[in-house]
Amino acid sequence: MKYSYYPGCTLKNKAQDLDVYARRAAVALGFELEEIPEWQCCGGVYPMGSDEIATKLSSVRALNYAKEQGQDLITLCSACHHVLKRVNDDMKNVADISDRANNYMGLDEPYKGETTVVHFLEVLRDRIGFDEIAKKVVNPLTGKKIGAYYGCLVLRPGKILEFDDPEDPKIMEDFIRALGAEPVIYPYRNECCGAYSSLKEGGVSQERTKLIFDSSEGFGADMLITACPLCMYNLNKSEADSKIPVYYFTELLAEALGVKEGNS
Amino acid sequence: MQRIGVFVCHCGTNIAATVDVKKVVELVRFEPGVVFADDYMYMCSEAGQEKIIAAIKEHDLTGLVICSCSPRMHEKTFRACAEKAGLNPYMVEVANIREQCSWIHKDREEATEKAVILARAAIAKVNLNTPLQEGESPVTKRALIIGGGIAGIQTALDIADAGYEVDIVEREPSIGGRMSQFDKTFPTLDCASCILTPKMVEVNQHPNITLYTYSEVEGVSGYVGNFDVKIRKKARSVDMSACTGCGECQAKCPLGKMGKIPSEFDRGLRTRPAIYMPFAQAVPAVPVIDRENCTYFKTGKCGVCAKICPSKAVNYEQEDEIVTVKYGAIVVATGFDIINLDKFGEYAYNESPDVITSIELERLMNASGPTGGHLERMSDHKQPKDIVFIQCVGSRCDDEKGKPYCSKVCCMYTAKHAMLIKDHWPDTNITVFYIDVRTPGKNFDEFYRRAVEQYHVNYVKGQVGKVIPQPDGSLLVQGVDLLDNKQIMKKTDMVVLAAAVEPNKGVRKIATMLTASIDNNDFLTEAHAKLRPVESPTAGIFLSGMAQGPKDIPETVSQAGAAAVKVVGLLAKDKLKTNPCTAKCDPMFCNGCSTCANVCPYGAITYEDQQVRGPGVNETRRVAVVNNALCQGCGACTSACPSGAMDLQGFSNRQITTEVDSICR
Amino acid sequence: MTKQEIEKKVELIKEISGCDPYKCMKCGKCSGSCPAFNEMDVKPHQFASYIVNGDIESLVSSKSLWKCLTCLACIERCPRSVQPGKLIDAARQLVERERGGDYLHAEDIPELLDDDVPQQLLVSAYRRYRR
C-alpha cells in the first residue's frame, strides 16, 4: 500500500528521528511512504476562527494532492495530524469554509474532503494490525515499562480526529504491547505539556511536565514515548526529579522490528 | 345539501388577539352549505355549548364547523354537544385556528386569512360528511404490567385490590427492580427492603396477581380492551412448584467459588454462582440457571445442583415456554438504569475501582451487599476517610455523550448518601461538587440542608474536570470552586459519580410492539403532558414510573396509583365504544392484491371470496374485508390501495381532496 | 467602547468562534479542567458570561488570551457545547487583527531560541501570538 506522506517541517529538522525510523519501519511492515513533493507547513496549530481561510490552504493543497494521487494521506507529527484532519473535516462538512477555500484554490475540480487522513499509528492499528506487528518483532522490548504520552493534539477534539477515546485512549498502549513491552497507564498521559507557552512563558511547561513525569514515573514507567516534537521538546527541557527518557514511538518500533540501523 | 353552522371561538385572547374573529364569521357565512355563523368568547363553555344547541334547533342544522383549538383538545366536547341536540356527532368538524394559526402567526391579516381558509376546508368536508355509528367491543377484564419494580408492583397491587386480575411480566429472575438494590430511601431514610419486601410478598400471594418472572413480552396484537400478548417464559431450569428455595444449589455450585460471574444485582461488586437467586429476598424464591455460564450447559459435565437438590427441582431439560394471554389494558413500567460511563473517561471510572457509581455505593452500604454494609474501597478494602461526590455526570448535557435532561433524583440521594455515611462514620470528610442543588418536593430541601448544617457536608459549587488516580492509591480530584473562583486539587479516597438515569434498554422494542410513542430520550410519551400524564396516546396503554420520565420513589408510587385507577376505569366497563372511522372496502374495485393487508399494523384485514355484481361484472372473486373491531382508522391501507377500493369512513379520499381543493382555491 | 461597538464585537466573537455563549450553564467543568487556570485572570467558566454581559473590554484586555494553551480539554469536556476555548480564541483574534495587537514580535525571537527549539514550537507560537 502506498500513502501520500506529509512529514511536516519539524520532521525535516529537529525531529528527524520521528521520520527516519518511521520510514524504515514502514518498509519492514510492507507499506510505502511517498512524500508529497511540494508540501507546505501546516502552521502547527489549527486556525480555529471560522473566518480564517488563508491559514488553512497549505493543508488543503496537501489533501488535494493526495486525492489526485488516489492515496490516503499519512502523517506522523501530532500537530500535522491534528491540523490536516480538522481542515479536512472543514472541507467536507463546513460549506462556508469549503466554498471560500475552493475559491482561493481555483482547482479544476473543487476539493470536498475526499482524502482520508491517517496517523501512522492508525495505519499500524487499523490496516496492519498490532497482532501482525507483534509477529514481525525481532527484538521484543521485553521487561521495558513504557508510558504512552499522548498529549493533546493527537486526541482532541475526539469527534473530529476519531483517533481514539480522547479521555481513555488505548492505541499507544496496544502498540507498546505489540512491541513486547509493558504499557504503564497513568492519568497525565492526555494532559497538556505546556505547548507553545514554552517559548515565552516557560514556567507553565515546567509545571506541566513535572506533573507528567511524577505521574508516569510514580506508576512505574521507565520511559515515555510520544508522537509530538513539541511535547518531546518540553519534556526534554523539564527539570523534574522524576524525569525519565522520552523517545519517539517510531524509534522503538524500528528497534523492535530490527531495522533501527537501516541503510537509508 | 347540508345546512351547516359555523362557530368561531375567541378562546379569550388566544385566538382573538391574532385572528379577526368577526371577519372570519362574515367571510364564511357565504360558503356553500353554510346557513348560520356566529362567534363567542369561549365556545367550549356551558354558555357557548348552549349557543350551539340553540342554533342547531333554530336553524335545523345538519352539520357543524367549530373554529377553535386543536381537535385533540375539544373535538369530543363538541361532538357530545351536537349529540345532545340530536345531531350525529360525526357531522362535526373542528378547524384548528389556535395551535395551527393564531399561536404561530404574528401578522393579524395573514392569520385571519389563514383562519378563513382552514374554516373553508372544514366546511367543504362537512358537506360530504355522513352520519357514522359507533360500534361496541367487549373488554377483557385483566391487566398486564410490564416490569416488576416498585412502579409495576404498586400498579399491580392497586388494580388487584380493586378486584381485577393482573399479570406482571418481569425480565429478571425476581421482581423488586432498582429499589431492591437500594439501602435507604429519602427523605425519611426508611430501609428500602423494609418497605419493599412486604409489597413483593403481597404481590406473590395476592389471589388476583399472577407473576411471570424471568419472562419477556414477545408480541402484542389487538387493541384497547382486547390485547393478545405473547409472553416468553424463559427456561429457569428449575421447577418452580418443586423448589423450596432452600439455597443448597447456589451454595454448592462450583462456579460460585471461582468468582468469575459478576453479579448483576450487585453491579459487579461481587460474583455469583451459575445457579442463583439475585438476592436473598427474591420473589419468587426460586433460583435460575444462567445457561451461558453454567458448566453443565457448556460442556455437559458437572450436574452438581441437580444431584444435591433435596426436592429434585433442577431440570436441565426445561424449555422456554410461550403463552398467549388476553388483556384489556397494558401498563408499561419498565423502569430505568444509569448510563454507561465509557464516554466519561475523565472521571477514571474504568481506570480506578475506587471511582464508583451511586448505585454501587447503595450496594456497598447495604447490609446484604458485598461488604455486609461496611463501606470500603474496592481496591484495598480500607474504609475511605475522605469521599468526593460528583453530580450531574451525563445529565444536562448538550452533546451525544450524555442526556439533555436533569435526572431529578441525584441531588437527593447524594444528600442521603452523605448523611448515612456521616451517621455511621462521623469523621469521614465528604465533599459534593454540584452545579445546582435541586430539591423541590415535600421535606426535600430541609433534608439537603440537614446534610450541610447538621452533618457539615462540604458542598462546592463547581464541576470536576478530571479524577486523577495517584501512585499511592489515592485519587486527586481536580475541580473548581466557582464561588471562590479557585481551582481545587483535592486528594480523596473514593469518588462517587451521580450518573444520569435513562430508560431501561428494551423499552424501544416494547414501545414498538405496543405502538406506544417514545420521545428523543426513549422515555414513553404521555397522551397529554398535563391532563393525561399516565396514559399513552395509544388507547389502552398506560405508563408508570421511570419509563415515562425521571422520578423518585414517592412520585413513582403516586403515578403507579394513578395508572391503576385509569386501568380500573377501563376494566370496569363491560363494553367500549369503537371508533366508527374505520376503513371500508368497495368490492367493485378490489382485486384482492393483498397490498392493504401487508401494510395494516393491526391485522384488521382479511380476504374472502365474494359475489361481485356491477355494470359488466358478475363474478365471484377474492376481496378485502375489514374487521371494524380491529381497525384503528390509521388510513395506511387507503393510501396503499392501488385501485382506490379502500376508503376511510369519516376521512374518505373525496373528503380529503375536497379539503385540499378548498385550501388551494 | 460605545454600545454599538460592543454589540459588534459580541457578534464578531460569536461568528469567529461559531459558539453560542448562551448555552453555558455555569457548571465550571472547563475551569476544573484547565491546565492554565492559575495563570488566567479571567477564568474559562467566565468567558461566556463576559460575552453575554457585553464586558468585551475586560475580556480583550485579559491575560487569559495569551495564557490559554489550546489543549482543547475544555472543548472536549464542555457538556453544553459552549467550548470556552473557542470563545477565548475568538477574543484573541479580535485583538490580533487590530494594529499593535501582536503578543510576540519578530525582533524578540532570537533571544527566546535555544538549540533544540523545534520548528513546530516556532510556527505554533507565531500563529497563536500574532496576526
mmCIF file with all atom_site columns, C-alpha atoms in Angstrom, chain B residues 346-347 396-399 401 435 462-466 478-480 482 485-487, chain C residues 23 25-29 31-34 37 43 45-46 76-81:
data_model
loop_
_atom_site.group_PDB
_atom_site.id
_atom_site.type_symbol
_atom_site.label_atom_id
_atom_site.label_alt_id
_atom_site.label_comp_id
_atom_site.label_asym_id
_atom_site.label_entity_id
_atom_site.label_seq_id
_atom_site.pdbx_PDB_ins_code
_atom_site.Cartn_x
_atom_site.Cartn_y
_atom_site.Cartn_z
_atom_site.occupancy
_atom_site.B_iso_or_equiv
_atom_site.pdbx_formal_charge
_atom_site.auth_seq_id
_atom_site.auth_comp_id
_atom_site.auth_asym_id
_atom_site.auth_atom_id
_atom_site.pdbx_PDB_model_num
ATOM 1  C CA . GLU B 1 346 ? -12.047 11.975 32.617 1.00 0.00 ? 346 GLU B CA 1
ATOM 2  C CA . TYR B 1 347 ? -13.666 10.615 35.777 1.00 0.00 ? 347 TYR B CA 1
ATOM 3  C CA . ARG B 1 396 ? -27.912 18.208 31.477 1.00 0.00 ? 396 ARG B CA 1
ATOM 4  C CA . CYS B 1 397 ? -25.573 17.519 28.583 1.00 0.00 ? 397 CYS B CA 1
ATOM 5  C CA . ASP B 1 398 ? -25.985 19.130 25.220 1.00 0.00 ? 398 ASP B CA 1
ATOM 6  C CA . ASP B 1 399 ? -23.922 16.585 23.303 1.00 0.00 ? 399 ASP B CA 1
ATOM 7  C CA . LYS B 1 401 ? -22.165 11.852 25.430 1.00 0.00 ? 401 LYS B CA 1
ATOM 8  C CA . ILE B 1 435 ? -23.912 22.646 39.561 1.00 0.00 ? 435 ILE B CA 1
ATOM 9  C CA . GLY B 1 462 ? -18.498 23.732 40.537 1.00 0.00 ? 462 GLY B CA 1
ATOM 10 C CA . GLN B 1 463 ? -17.687 20.743 38.403 1.00 0.00 ? 463 GLN B CA 1
ATOM 11 C CA . VAL B 1 464 ? -14.813 18.323 38.403 1.00 0.00 ? 464 VAL B CA 1
ATOM 12 C CA . GLY B 1 465 ? -12.653 18.358 35.292 1.00 0.00 ? 465 GLY B CA 1
ATOM 13 C CA . LYS B 1 466 ? -10.681 15.232 35.979 1.00 0.00 ? 466 LYS B CA 1
ATOM 14 C CA . GLN B 1 478 ? -9.233  18.432 40.003 1.00 0.00 ? 478 GLN B CA 1
ATOM 15 C CA . GLY B 1 479 ? -12.255 20.683 40.041 1.00 0.00 ? 479 GLY B CA 1
ATOM 16 C CA . VAL B 1 480 ? -13.332 24.241 40.508 1.00 0.00 ? 480 VAL B CA 1
ATOM 17 C CA . LEU B 1 482 ? -16.896 28.764 41.286 1.00 0.00 ? 482 LEU B CA 1
ATOM 18 C CA . ASN B 1 485 ? -13.029 31.329 41.778 1.00 0.00 ? 485 ASN B CA 1
ATOM 19 C CA . LYS B 1 486 ? -10.320 28.794 42.585 1.00 0.00 ? 486 LYS B CA 1
ATOM 20 C CA . GLN B 1 487 ? -9.214  25.578 41.005 1.00 0.00 ? 487 GLN B CA 1
ATOM 21 C CA . LYS C 2 23  ? -25.738 27.678 26.157 1.00 0.00 ? 23  LYS C CA 1
ATOM 22 C CA . MET C 2 25  ? -24.972 26.603 32.377 1.00 0.00 ? 25  MET C CA 1
ATOM 23 C CA . LYS C 2 26  ? -22.036 27.710 34.525 1.00 0.00 ? 26  LYS C CA 1
ATOM 24 C CA . CYS C 2 27  ? -21.045 24.249 35.657 1.00 0.00 ? 27  CYS C CA 1
ATOM 25 C CA . GLY C 2 28  ? -17.337 25.056 35.705 1.00 0.00 ? 28  GLY C CA 1
ATOM 26 C CA . LYS C 2 29  ? -16.127 21.847 34.106 1.00 0.00 ? 29  LYS C CA 1
ATOM 27 C CA . SER C 2 31  ? -12.227 25.641 34.799 1.00 0.00 ? 31  SER C CA 1
ATOM 28 C CA . GLY C 2 32  ? -11.983 22.297 36.542 1.00 0.00 ? 32  GLY C CA 1
ATOM 29 C CA . SER C 2 33  ? -10.090 21.001 33.509 1.00 0.00 ? 33  SER C CA 1
ATOM 30 C CA . CYS C 2 34  ? -7.899  23.957 32.518 1.00 0.00 ? 34  CYS C CA 1
ATOM 31 C CA . PHE C 2 37  ? -6.292  28.149 35.214 1.00 0.00 ? 37  PHE C CA 1
ATOM 32 C CA . LYS C 2 43  ? -11.240 32.137 34.141 1.00 0.00 ? 43  LYS C CA 1
ATOM 33 C CA . HIS C 2 45  ? -16.026 29.481 33.053 1.00 0.00 ? 45  HIS C CA 1
ATOM 34 C CA . GLN C 2 46  ? -16.313 33.284 32.893 1.00 0.00 ? 46  GLN C CA 1
ATOM 35 C CA . GLU C 2 76  ? -13.668 18.193 24.724 1.00 0.00 ? 76  GLU C CA 1
ATOM 36 C CA . ARG C 2 77  ? -15.356 18.173 28.133 1.00 0.00 ? 77  ARG C CA 1
ATOM 37 C CA . CYS C 2 78  ? -17.867 21.040 27.926 1.00 0.00 ? 78  CYS C CA 1
ATOM 38 C CA . PRO C 2 79  ? -21.255 19.373 28.485 1.00 0.00 ? 79  PRO C CA 1
ATOM 39 C CA . ARG C 2 80  ? -23.121 22.225 26.795 1.00 0.00 ? 80  ARG C CA 1
ATOM 40 C CA . SER C 2 81  ? -21.054 22.583 23.582 1.00 0.00 ? 81  SER C CA 1
#
